[in-house]
PDB file of N, CA and C in Angstrom:
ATOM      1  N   UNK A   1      -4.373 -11.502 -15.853  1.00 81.00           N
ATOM      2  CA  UNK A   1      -3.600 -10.755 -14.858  1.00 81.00           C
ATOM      3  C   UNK A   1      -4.413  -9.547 -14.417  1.00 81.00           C
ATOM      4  N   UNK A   2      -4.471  -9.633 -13.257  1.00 88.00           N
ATOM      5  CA  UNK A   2      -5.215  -7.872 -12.608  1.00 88.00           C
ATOM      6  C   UNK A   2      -4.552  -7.033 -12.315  1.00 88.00           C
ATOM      7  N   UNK A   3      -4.561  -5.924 -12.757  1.00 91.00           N
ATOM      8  CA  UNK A   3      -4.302  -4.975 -12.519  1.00 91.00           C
ATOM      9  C   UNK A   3      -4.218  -4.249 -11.099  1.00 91.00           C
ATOM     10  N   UNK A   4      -3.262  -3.390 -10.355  1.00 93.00           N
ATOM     11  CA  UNK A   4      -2.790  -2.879  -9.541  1.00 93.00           C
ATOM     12  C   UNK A   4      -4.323  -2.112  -9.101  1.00 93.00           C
ATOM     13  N   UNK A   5      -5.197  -1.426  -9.999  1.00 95.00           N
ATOM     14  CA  UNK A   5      -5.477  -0.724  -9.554  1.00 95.00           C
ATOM     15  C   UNK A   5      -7.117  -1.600  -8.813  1.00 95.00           C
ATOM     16  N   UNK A   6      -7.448  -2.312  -9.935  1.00 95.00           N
ATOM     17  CA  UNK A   6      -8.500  -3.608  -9.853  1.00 95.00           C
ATOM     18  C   UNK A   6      -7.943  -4.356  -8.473  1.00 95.00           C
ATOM     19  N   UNK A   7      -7.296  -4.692  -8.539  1.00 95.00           N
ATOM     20  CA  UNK A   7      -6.518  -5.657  -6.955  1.00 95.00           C
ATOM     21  C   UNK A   7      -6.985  -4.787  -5.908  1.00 95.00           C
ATOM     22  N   UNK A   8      -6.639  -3.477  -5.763  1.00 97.00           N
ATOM     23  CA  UNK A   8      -6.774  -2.712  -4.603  1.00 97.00           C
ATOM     24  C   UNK A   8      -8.496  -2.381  -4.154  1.00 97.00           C
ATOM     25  N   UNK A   9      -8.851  -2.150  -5.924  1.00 97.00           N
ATOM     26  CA  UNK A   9     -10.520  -1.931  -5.084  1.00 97.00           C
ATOM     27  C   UNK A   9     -10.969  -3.523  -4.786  1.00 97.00           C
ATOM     28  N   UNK A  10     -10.068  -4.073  -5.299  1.00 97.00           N
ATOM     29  CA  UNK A  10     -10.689  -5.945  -4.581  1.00 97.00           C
ATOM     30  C   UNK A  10     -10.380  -5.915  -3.076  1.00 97.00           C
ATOM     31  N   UNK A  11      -9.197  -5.557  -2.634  1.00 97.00           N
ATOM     32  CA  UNK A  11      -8.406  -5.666  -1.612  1.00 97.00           C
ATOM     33  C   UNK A  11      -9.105  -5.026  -0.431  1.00 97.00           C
ATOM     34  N   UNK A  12      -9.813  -3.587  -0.910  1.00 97.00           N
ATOM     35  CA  UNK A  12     -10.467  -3.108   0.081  1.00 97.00           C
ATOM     36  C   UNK A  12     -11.753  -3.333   0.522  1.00 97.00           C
ATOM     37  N   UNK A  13     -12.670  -3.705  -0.769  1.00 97.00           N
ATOM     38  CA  UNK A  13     -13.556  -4.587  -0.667  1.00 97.00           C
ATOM     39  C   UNK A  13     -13.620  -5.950   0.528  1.00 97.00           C
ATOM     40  N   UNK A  14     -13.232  -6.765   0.101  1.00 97.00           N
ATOM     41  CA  UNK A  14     -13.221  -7.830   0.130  1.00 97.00           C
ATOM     42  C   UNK A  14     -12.158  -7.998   1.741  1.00 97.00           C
ATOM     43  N   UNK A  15     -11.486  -7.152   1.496  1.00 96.00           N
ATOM     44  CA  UNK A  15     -10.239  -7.068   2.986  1.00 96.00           C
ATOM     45  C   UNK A  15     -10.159  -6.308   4.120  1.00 96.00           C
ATOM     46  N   UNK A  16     -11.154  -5.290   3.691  1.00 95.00           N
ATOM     47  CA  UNK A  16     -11.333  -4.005   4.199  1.00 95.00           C
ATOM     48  C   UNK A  16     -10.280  -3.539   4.732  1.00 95.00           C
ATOM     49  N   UNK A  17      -9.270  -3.719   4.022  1.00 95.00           N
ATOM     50  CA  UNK A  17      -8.073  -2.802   3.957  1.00 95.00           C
ATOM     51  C   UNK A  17      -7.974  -1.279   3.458  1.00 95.00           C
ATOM     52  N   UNK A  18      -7.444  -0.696   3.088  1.00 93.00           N
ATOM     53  CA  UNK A  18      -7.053   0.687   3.124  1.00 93.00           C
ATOM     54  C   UNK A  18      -5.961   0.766   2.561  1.00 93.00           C
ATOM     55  N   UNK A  19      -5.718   0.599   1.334  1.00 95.00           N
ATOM     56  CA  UNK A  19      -4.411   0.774   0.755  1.00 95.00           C
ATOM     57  C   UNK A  19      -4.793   1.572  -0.580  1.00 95.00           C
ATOM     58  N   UNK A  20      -3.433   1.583  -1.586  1.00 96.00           N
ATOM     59  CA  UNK A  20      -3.215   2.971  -2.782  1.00 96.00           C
ATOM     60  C   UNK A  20      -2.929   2.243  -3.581  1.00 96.00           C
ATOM     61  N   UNK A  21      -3.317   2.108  -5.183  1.00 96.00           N
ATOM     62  CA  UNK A  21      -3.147   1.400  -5.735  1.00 96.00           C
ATOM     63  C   UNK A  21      -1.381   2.474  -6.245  1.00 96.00           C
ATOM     64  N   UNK A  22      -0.287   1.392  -6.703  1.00 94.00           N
ATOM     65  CA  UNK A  22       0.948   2.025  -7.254  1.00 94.00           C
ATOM     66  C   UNK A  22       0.698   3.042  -8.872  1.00 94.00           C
ATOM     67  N   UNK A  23      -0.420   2.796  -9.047  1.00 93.00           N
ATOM     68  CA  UNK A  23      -0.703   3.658 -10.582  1.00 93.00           C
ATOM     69  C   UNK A  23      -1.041   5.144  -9.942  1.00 93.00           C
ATOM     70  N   UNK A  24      -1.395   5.221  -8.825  1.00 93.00           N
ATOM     71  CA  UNK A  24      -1.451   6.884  -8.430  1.00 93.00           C
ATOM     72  C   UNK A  24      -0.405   7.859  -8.232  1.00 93.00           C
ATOM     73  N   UNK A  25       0.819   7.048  -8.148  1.00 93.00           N
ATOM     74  CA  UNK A  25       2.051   7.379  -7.545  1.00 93.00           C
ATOM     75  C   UNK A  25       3.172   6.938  -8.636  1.00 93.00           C
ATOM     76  N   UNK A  26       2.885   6.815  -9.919  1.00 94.00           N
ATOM     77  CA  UNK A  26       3.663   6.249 -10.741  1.00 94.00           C
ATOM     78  C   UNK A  26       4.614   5.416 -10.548  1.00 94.00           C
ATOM     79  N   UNK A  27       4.204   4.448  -9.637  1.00 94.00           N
ATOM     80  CA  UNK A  27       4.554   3.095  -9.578  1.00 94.00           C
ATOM     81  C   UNK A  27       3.728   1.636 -10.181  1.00 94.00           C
ATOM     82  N   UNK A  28       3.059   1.855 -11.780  1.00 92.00           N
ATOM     83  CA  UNK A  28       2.273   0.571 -11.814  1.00 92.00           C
ATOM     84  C   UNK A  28       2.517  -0.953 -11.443  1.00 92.00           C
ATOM     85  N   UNK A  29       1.751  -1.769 -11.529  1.00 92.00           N
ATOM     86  CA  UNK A  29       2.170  -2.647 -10.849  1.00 92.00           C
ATOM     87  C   UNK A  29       2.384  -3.178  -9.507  1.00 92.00           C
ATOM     88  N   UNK A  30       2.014  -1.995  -8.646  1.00 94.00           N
ATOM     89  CA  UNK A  30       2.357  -2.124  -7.484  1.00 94.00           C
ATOM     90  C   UNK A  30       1.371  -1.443  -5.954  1.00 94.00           C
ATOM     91  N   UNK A  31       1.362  -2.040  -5.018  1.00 94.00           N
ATOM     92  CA  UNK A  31       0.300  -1.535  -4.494  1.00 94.00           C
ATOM     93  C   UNK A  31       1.293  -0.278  -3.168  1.00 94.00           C
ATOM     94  N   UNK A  32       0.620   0.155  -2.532  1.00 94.00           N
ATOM     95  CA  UNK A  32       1.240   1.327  -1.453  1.00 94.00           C
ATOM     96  C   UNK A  32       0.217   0.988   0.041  1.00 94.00           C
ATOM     97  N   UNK A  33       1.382   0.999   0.426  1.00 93.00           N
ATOM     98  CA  UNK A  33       0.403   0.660   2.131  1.00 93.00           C
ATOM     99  C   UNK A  33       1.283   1.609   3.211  1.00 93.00           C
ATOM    100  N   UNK A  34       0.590   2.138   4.263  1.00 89.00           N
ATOM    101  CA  UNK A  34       0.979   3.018   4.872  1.00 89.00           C
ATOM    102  C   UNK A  34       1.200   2.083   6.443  1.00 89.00           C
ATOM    103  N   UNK A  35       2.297   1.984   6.801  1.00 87.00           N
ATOM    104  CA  UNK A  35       2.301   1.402   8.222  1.00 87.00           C
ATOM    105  C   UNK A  35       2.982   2.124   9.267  1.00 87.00           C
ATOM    106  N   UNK A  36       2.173   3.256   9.243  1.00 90.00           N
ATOM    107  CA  UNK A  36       2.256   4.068  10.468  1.00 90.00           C
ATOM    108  C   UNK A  36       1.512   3.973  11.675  1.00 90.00           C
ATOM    109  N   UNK A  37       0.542   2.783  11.567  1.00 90.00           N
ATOM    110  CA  UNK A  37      -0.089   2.301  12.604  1.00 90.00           C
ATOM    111  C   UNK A  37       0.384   1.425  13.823  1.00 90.00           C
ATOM    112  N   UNK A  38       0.125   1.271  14.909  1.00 95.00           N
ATOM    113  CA  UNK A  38       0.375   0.080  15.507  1.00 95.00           C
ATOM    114  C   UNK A  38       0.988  -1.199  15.106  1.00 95.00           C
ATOM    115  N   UNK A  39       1.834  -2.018  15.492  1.00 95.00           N
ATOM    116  CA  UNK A  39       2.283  -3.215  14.830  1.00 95.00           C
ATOM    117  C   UNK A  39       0.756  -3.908  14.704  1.00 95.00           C
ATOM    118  N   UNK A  40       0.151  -4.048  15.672  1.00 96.00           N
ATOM    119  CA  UNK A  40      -0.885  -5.444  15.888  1.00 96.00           C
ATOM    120  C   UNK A  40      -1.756  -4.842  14.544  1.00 96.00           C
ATOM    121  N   UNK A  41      -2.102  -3.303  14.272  1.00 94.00           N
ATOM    122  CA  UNK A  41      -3.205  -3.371  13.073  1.00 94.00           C
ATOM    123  C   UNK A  41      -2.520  -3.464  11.746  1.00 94.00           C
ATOM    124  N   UNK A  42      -1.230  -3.365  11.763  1.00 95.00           N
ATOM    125  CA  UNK A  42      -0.216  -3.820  10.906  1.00 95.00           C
ATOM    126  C   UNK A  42      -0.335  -4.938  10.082  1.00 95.00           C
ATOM    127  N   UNK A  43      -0.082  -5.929  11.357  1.00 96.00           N
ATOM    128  CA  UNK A  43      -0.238  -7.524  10.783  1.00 96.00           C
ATOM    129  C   UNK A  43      -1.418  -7.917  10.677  1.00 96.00           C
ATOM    130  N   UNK A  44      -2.845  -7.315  11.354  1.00 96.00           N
ATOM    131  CA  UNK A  44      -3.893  -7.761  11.029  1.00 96.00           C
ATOM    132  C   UNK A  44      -4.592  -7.383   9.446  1.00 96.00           C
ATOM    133  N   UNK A  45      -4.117  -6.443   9.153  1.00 96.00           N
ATOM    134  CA  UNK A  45      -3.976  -5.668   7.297  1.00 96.00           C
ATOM    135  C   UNK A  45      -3.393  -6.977   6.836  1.00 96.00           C
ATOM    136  N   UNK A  46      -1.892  -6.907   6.840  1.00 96.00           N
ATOM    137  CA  UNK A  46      -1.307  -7.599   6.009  1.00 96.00           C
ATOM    138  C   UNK A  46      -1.805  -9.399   6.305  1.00 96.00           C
ATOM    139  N   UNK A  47      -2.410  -9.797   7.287  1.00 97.00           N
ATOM    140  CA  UNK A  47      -3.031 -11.050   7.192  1.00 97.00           C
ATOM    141  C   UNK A  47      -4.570 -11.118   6.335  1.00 97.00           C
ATOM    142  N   UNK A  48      -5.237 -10.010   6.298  1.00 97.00           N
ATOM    143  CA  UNK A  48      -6.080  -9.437   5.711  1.00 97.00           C
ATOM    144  C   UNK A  48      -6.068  -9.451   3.948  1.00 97.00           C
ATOM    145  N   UNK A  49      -4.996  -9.002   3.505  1.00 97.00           N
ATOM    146  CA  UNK A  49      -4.545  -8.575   1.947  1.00 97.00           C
ATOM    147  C   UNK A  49      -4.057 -10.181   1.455  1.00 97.00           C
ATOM    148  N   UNK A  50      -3.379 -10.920   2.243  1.00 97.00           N
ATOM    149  CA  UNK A  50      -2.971 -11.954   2.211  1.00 97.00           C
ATOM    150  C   UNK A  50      -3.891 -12.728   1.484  1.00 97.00           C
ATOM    151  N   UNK A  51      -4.749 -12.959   2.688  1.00 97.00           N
ATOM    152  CA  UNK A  51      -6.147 -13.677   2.167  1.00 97.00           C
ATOM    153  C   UNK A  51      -6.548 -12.921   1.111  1.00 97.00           C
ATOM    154  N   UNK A  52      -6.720 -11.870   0.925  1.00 97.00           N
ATOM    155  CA  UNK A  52      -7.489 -11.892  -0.642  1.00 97.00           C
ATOM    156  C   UNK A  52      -6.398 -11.889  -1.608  1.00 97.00           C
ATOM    157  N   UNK A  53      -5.199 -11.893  -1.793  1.00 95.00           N
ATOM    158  CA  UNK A  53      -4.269 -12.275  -2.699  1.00 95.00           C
ATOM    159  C   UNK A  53      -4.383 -13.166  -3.108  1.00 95.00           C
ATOM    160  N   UNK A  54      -4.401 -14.789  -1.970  1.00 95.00           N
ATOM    161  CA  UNK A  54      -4.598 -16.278  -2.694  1.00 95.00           C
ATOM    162  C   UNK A  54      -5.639 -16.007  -3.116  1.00 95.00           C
ATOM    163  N   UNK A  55      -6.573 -15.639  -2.596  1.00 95.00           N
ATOM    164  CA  UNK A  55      -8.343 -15.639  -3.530  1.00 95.00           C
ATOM    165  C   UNK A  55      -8.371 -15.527  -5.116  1.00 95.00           C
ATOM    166  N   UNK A  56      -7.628 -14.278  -4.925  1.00 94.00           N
ATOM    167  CA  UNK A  56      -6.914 -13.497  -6.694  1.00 94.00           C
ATOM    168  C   UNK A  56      -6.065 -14.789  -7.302  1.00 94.00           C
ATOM    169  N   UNK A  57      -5.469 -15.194  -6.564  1.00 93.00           N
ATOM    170  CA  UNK A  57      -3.969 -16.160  -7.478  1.00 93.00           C
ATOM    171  C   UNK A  57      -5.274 -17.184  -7.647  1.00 93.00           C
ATOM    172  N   UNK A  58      -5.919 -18.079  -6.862  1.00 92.00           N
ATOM    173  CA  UNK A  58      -6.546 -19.323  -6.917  1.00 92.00           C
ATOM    174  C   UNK A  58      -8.008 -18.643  -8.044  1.00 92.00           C
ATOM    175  N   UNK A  59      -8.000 -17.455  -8.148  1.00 91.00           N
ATOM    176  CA  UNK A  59      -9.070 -17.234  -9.421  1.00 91.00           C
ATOM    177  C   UNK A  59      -8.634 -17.162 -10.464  1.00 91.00           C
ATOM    178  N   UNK A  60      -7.344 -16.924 -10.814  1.00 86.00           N
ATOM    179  CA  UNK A  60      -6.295 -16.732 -11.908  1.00 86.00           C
ATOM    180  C   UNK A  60      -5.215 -17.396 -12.530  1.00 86.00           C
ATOM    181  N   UNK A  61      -5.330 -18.846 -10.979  1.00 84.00           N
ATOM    182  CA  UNK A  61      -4.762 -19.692 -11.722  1.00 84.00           C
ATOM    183  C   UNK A  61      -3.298 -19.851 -11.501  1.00 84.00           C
ATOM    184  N   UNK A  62      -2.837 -18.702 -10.843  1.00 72.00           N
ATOM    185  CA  UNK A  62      -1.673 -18.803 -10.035  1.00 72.00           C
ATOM    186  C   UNK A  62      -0.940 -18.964  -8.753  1.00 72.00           C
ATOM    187  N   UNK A  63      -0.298 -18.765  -7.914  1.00 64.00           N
ATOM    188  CA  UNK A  63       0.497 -18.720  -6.994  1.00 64.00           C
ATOM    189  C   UNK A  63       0.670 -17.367  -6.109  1.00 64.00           C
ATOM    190  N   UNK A  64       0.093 -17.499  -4.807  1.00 60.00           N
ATOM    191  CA  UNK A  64       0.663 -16.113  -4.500  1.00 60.00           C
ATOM    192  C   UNK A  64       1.634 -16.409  -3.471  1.00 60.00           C
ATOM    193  N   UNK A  65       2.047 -15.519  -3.742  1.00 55.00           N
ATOM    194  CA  UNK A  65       3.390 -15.652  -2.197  1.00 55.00           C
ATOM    195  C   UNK A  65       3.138 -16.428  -0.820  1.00 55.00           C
ATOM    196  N   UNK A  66       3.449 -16.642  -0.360  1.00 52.00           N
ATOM    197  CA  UNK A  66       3.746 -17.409   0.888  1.00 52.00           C
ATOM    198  C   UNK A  66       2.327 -18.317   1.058  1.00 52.00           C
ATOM    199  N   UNK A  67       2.138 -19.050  -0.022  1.00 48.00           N
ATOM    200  CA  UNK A  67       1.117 -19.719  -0.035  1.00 48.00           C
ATOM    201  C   UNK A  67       1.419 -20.893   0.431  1.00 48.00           C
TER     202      UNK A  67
END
């Protein structure tokens, strides 16, 4: 299992997303995304994180959401 905070430097890496991992904000487990942007760079993030989520589940052996 990866960790919240490991996921996010994957996420930005790999997604070039821009998100907070939930361990900064004493939420572990969980990631923080800011969508104060435009809808269109909105969904292009979250189609973005998406893809590297299955990447994560299909390296780990699991399932990610709306797969």
């Amino acid at each position: 299992k990866i960790d919240s905070v490991s996921l996010v430097e994957r996420i930005i890496r790999d997604g070039s997303v821009l998100i907070g991992p939930g361990d900064y904000f004493g939420i572990p487990n969980h990631i923080r995304i800011s969508y104060g942007l435009p809808h269109d760079y909105l969904m292009q993030g979250l189609g973005r994180i998406s893809k590297v989520l299955r990447q994560v589940a299909d390296e780990e052996g699991g399932v990610a959401a709306g797969a």
